[in-house]
CSV table of C-alpha atoms in Angstrom, one decimal:
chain,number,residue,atom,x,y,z
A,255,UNK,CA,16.9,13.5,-5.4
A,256,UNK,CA,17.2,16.8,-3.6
A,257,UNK,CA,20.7,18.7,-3.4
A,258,UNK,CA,20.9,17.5,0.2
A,259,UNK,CA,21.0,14.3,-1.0
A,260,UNK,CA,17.9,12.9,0.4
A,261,UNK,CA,15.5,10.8,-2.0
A,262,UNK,CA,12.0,12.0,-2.7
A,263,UNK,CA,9.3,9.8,-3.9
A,264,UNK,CA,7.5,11.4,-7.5
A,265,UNK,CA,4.9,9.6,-8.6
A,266,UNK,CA,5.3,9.6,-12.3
A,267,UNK,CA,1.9,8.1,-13.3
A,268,UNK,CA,-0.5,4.8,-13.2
A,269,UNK,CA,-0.4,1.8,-15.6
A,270,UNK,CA,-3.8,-0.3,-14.8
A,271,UNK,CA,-3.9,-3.6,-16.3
A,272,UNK,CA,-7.7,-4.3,-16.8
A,273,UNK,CA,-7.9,-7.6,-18.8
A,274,UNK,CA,-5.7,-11.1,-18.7
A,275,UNK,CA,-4.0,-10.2,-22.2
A,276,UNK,CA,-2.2,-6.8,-20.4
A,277,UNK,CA,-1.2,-8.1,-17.1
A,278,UNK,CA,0.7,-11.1,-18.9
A,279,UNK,CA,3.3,-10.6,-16.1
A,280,UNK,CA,1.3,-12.4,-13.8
A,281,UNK,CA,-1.0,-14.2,-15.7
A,282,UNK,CA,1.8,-16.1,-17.6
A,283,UNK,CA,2.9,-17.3,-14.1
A,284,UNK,CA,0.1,-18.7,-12.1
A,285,UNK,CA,0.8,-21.8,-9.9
A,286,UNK,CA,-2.5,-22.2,-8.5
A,287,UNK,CA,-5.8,-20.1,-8.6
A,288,UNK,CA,-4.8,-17.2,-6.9
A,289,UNK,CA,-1.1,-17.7,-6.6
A,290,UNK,CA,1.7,-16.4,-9.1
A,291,UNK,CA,5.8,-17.3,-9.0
A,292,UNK,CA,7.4,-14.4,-7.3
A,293,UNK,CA,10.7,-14.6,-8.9
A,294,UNK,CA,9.1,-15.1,-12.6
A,295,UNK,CA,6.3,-12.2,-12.4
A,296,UNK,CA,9.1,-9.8,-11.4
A,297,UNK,CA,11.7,-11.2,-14.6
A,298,UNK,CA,8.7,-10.7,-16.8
A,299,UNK,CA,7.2,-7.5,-15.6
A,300,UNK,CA,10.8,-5.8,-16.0
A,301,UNK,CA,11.2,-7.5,-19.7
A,302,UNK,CA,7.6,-5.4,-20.1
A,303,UNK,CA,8.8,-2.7,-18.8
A,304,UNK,CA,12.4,-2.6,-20.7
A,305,UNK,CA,10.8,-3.2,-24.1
A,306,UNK,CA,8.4,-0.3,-23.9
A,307,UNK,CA,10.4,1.9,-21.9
A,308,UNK,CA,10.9,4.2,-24.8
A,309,UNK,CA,7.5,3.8,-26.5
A,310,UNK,CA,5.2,5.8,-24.9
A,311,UNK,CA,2.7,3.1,-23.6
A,312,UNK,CA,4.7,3.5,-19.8
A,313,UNK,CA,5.7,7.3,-18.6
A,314,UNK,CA,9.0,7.9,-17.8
A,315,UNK,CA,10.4,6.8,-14.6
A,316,UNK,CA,13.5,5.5,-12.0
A,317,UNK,CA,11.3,2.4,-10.6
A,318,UNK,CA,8.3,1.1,-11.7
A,319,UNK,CA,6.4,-0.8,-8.9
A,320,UNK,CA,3.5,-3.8,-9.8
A,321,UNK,CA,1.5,-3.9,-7.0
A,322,UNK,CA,-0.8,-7.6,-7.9
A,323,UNK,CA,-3.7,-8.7,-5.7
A,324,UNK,CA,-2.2,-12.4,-6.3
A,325,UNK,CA,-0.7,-14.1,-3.7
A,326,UNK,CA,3.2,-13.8,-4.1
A,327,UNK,CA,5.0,-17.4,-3.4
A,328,UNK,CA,8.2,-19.1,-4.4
A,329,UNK,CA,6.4,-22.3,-5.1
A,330,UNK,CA,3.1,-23.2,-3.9
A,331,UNK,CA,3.8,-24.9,-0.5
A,332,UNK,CA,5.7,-21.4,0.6
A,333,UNK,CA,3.8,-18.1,0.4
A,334,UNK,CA,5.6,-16.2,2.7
A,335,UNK,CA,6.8,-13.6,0.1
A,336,UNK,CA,4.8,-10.2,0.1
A,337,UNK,CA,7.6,-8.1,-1.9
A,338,UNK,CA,10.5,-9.3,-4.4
A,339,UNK,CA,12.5,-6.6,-6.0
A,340,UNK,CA,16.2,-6.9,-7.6
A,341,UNK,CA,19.2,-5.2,-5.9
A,342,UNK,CA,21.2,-2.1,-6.8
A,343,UNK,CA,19.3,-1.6,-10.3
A,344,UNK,CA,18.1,1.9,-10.4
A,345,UNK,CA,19.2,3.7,-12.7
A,346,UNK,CA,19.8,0.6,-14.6
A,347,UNK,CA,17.9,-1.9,-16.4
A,348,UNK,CA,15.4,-4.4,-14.4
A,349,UNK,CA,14.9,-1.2,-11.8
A,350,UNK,CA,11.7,-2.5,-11.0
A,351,UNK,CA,9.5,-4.6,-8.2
A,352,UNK,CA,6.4,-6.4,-7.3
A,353,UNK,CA,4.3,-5.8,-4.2
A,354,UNK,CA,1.5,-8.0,-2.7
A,355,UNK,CA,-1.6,-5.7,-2.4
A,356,UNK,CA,-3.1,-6.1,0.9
A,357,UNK,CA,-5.3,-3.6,0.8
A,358,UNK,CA,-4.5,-1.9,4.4
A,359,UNK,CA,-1.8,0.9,5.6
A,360,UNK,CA,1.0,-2.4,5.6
A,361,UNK,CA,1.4,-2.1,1.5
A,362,UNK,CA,3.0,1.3,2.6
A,363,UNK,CA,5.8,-0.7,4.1
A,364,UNK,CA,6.5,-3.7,1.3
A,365,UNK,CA,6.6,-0.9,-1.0
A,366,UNK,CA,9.0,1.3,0.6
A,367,UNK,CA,11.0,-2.1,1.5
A,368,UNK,CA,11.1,-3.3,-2.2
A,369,UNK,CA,12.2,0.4,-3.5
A,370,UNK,CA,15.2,0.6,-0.9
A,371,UNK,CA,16.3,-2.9,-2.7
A,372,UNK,CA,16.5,-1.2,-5.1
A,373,UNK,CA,18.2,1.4,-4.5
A,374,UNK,CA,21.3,-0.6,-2.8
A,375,UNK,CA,19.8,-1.5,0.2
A,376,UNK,CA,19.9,-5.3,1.9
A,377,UNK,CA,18.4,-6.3,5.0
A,378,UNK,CA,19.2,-5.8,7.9
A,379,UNK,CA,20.7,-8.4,9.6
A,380,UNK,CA,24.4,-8.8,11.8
A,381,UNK,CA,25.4,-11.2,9.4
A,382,UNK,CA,24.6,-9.1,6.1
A,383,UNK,CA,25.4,-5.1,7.2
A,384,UNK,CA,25.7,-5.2,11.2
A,385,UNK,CA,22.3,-3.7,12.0
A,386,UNK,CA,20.0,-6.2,13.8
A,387,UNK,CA,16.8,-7.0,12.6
A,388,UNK,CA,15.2,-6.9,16.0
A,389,UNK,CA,14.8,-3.5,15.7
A,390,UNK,CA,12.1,-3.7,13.2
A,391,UNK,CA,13.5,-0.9,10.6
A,392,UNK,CA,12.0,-0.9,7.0
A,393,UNK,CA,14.3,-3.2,5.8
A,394,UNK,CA,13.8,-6.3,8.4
A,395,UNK,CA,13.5,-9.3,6.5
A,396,UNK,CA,10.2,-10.3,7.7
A,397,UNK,CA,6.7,-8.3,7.7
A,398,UNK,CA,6.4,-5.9,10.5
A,399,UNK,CA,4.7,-6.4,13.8
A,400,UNK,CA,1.4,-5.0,13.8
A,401,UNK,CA,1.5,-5.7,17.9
A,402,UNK,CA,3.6,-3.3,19.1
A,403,UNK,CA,4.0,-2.2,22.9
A,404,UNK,CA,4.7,1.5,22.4
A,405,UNK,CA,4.4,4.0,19.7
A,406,UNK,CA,8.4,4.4,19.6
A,407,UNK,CA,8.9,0.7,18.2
A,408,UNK,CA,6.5,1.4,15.9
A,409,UNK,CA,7.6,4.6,14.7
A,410,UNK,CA,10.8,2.2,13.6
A,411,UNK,CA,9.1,1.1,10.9
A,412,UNK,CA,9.3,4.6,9.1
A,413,UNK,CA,12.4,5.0,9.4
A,414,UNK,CA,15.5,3.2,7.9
A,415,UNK,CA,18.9,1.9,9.4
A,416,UNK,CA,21.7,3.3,9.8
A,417,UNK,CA,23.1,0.7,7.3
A,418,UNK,CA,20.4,0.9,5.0
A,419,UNK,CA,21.3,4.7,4.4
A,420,UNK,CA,24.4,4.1,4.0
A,421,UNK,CA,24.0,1.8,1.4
A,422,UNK,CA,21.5,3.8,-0.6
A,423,UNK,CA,23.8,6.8,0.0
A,424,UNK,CA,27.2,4.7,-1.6
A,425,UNK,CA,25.1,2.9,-4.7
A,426,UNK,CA,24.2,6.3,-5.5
A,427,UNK,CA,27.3,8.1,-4.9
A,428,UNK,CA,28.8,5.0,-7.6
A,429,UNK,CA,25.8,5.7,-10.2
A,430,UNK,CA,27.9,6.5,-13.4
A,431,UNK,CA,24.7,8.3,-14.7
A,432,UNK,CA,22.9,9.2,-11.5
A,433,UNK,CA,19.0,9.5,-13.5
A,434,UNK,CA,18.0,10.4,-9.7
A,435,UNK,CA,19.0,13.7,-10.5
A,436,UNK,CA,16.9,14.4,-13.4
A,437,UNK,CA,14.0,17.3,-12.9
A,438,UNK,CA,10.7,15.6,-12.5
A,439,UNK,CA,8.1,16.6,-15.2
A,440,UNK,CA,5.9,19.3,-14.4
A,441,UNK,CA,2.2,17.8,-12.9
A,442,UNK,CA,3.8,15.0,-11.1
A,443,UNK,CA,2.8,14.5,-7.6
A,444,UNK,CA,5.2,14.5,-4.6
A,445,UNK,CA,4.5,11.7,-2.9
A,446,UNK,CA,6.1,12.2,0.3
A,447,UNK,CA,3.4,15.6,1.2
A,448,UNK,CA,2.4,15.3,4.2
A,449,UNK,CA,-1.4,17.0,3.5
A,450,UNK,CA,-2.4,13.3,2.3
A,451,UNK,CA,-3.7,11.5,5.3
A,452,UNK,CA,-5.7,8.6,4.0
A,453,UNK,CA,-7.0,7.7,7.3
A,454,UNK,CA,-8.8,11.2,7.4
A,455,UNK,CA,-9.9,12.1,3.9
A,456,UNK,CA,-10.7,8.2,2.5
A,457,UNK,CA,-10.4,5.2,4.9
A,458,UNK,CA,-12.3,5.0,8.6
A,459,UNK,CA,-11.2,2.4,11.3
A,460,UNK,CA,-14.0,0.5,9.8
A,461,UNK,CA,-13.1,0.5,6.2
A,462,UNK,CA,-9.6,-0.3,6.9
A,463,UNK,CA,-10.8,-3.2,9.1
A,464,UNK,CA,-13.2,-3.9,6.0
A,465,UNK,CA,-10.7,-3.6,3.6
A,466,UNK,CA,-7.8,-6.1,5.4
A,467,UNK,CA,-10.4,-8.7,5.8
A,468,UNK,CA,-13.1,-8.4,3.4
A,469,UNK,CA,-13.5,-5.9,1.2
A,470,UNK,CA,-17.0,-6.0,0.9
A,471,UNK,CA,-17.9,-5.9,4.6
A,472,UNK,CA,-17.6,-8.5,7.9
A,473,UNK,CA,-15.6,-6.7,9.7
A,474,UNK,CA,-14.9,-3.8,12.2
A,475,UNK,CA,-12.8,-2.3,15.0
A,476,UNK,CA,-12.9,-3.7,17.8
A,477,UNK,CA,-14.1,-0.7,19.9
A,478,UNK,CA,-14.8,-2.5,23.2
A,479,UNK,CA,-10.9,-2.3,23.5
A,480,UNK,CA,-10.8,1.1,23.4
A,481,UNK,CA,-12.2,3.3,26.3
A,482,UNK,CA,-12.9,6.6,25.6
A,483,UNK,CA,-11.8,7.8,28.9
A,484,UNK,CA,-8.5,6.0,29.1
A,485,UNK,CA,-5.3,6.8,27.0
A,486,UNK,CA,-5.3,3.6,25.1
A,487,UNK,CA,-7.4,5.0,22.7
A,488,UNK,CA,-3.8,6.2,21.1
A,489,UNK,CA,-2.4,3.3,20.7
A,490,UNK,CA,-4.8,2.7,17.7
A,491,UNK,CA,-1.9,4.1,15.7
A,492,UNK,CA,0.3,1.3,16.2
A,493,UNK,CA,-2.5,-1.8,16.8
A,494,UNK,CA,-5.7,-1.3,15.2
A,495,UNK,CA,-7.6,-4.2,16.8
A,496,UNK,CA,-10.0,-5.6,14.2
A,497,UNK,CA,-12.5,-8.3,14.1
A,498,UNK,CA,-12.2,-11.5,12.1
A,499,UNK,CA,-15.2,-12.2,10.1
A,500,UNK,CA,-13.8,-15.7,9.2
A,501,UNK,CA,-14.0,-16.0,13.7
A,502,UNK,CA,-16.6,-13.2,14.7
A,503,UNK,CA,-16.2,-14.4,18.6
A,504,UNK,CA,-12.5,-14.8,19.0
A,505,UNK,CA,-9.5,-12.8,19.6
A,506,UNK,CA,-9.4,-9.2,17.8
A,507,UNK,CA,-6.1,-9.2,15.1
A,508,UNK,CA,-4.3,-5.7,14.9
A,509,UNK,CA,-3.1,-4.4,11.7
A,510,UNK,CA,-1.6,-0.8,11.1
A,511,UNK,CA,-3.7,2.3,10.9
A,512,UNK,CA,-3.2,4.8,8.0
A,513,UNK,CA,-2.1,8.3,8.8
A,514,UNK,CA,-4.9,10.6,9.5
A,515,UNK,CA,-6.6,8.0,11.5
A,516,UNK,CA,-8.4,9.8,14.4
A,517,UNK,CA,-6.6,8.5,17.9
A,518,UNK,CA,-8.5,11.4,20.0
A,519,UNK,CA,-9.8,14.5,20.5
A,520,UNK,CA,-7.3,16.7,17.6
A,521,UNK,CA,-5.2,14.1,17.4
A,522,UNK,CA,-4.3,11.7,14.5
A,523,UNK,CA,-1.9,8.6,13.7
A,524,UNK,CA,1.2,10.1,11.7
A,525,UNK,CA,4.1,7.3,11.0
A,526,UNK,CA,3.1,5.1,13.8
A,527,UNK,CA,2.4,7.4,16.4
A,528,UNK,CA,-0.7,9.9,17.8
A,529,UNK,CA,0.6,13.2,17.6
A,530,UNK,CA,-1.4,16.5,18.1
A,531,UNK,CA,-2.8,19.3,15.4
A,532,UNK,CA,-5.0,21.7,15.0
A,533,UNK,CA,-6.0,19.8,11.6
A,534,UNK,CA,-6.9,16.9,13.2
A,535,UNK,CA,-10.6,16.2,13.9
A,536,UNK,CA,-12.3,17.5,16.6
A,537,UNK,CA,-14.0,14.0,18.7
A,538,UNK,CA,-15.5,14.7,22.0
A,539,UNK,CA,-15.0,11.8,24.1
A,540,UNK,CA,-11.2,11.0,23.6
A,541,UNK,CA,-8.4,12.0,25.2
């Protein structure tokens, strides 16, 4: 936490389950083959991480986040749940969530959404804190609309509520031990750098097309709705078209693009939108 009182993001370290017998969390609540209980993975990944908090197998840490490549789901005829987190627990016990990996620039989103629960914050909603979901802030209550009509809508999606920072800002400000204000270890990284831009350095259109729909190949961005020569070549920040492999002749679905993703000639995708830079890459051909 910085002395202005904004909230930076240090990542503390990686825990990698790589057998059943250390990702009990999950494994102990299967419903189906690739389905676990969303409410019971997060109880018994935070009774994990409570009882070896303080014995060196986990590094210290505010939040710790599972991210699972099972399908998240209240019971098996409802998987609509892609993030479940407990509110107002930093700082406290159980100050941890779960996160459906879907592989794509979206897990950006659930994350950030499950932290801010967190950290105090509830939807957004009239009837809960008086900022309407329509708006489609971080903390909507349903998964963001990869089929936006402008990069400014999009852009929401970065960004939290009015209400939503005021409710991180008061559970803070009513922390009896604030541990946001502890000194982060020396080595950690800051995740909230800007020089990271995964679209650039790791992931092309075509792996992150790959990587939403199959990871090992079938899919790729649907180019043909992209001409070089017209300005919709930008909107790739905020509707990545990619192709189906599971439907190789019908519609293109979008998805998000990671920052970094070239959207024309020095220009790349940063939080939703195609903004200019001298970093970005040089592509002849786009405007």
């Amino acid at each position: 936490m910085t002395p202005e009182g904004d909230v930076k993001v240090i990542l503390a370290g990686f825990v990698i389950a790589t057998n059943i017998e250390a990702s009990r969390w999950t494994e102990d609540n299967v419903i189906s083959s690739n389905v676990v209980n969303d409410g019971n993975t997060l109880l018994t990944f935070s009774q994990w991480i409570n009882a070896n908090r303080n014995t060196g197998a986990i590094p210290p840490h505010d939040h710790a986040a599972l991210f699972t490549g099972y399908d998240l789901a209240e019971k098996i005829t409802d998987k609509r749940t892609i993030g479940i987190a407990y509110l107002s627990r930093v700082c406290n016990s159980y100050a941890s969530s779960v996160n459906e990996e879907t592989f794509n620039a979206m897990i950006i989103h659930i994350a950030a959404h499950e932290l801010a629960h967190n950290l105090g914050a509830s939807h957004d909603s009239y009837h809960s804190n008086g900022c309407s979901a329509e708006f489609g802030y971080v903390m909507s209550p349903s998964l963001p609309n990869s089929e936006y009509s402008s990069a400014t809508s999009a852009s929401r999606n970065f960004i939290f509520s009015s209400c939503s920072r005021a409710a991180i800002g008061a559970y803070i400000a009513g922390l009896e031990t604030n541990c946001l204000e502890n000194s982060p270890m020396d080595g950690l990284v800051d995740l909230t750098l800007a020089a990271f831009n995964p679209g650039e350095t790791v992931y092309g259109v075509d792996d992150q097309c790959r990587l939403t729909y199959a990871p090992n190949g079938g899919s790729a961005m649907c180019r043909e709705n992209y001409p070089l020569t017209t300005m919709k070549w930008a909107s790739v920040c905020y509707r990545l078209q990619c192709r189906n492999p599971a439907n190789l002749n019908g519609p293109c679905s979008s998805q998000f693009a990671h920052d970094g993703t070239a959207c024309g000639n020095y220009k790349w995708c940063q939080q939703g939108q195609c903004v200019s830079s001298v970093d970005a890459p040089n592509v002849p051909g786009k405007k």
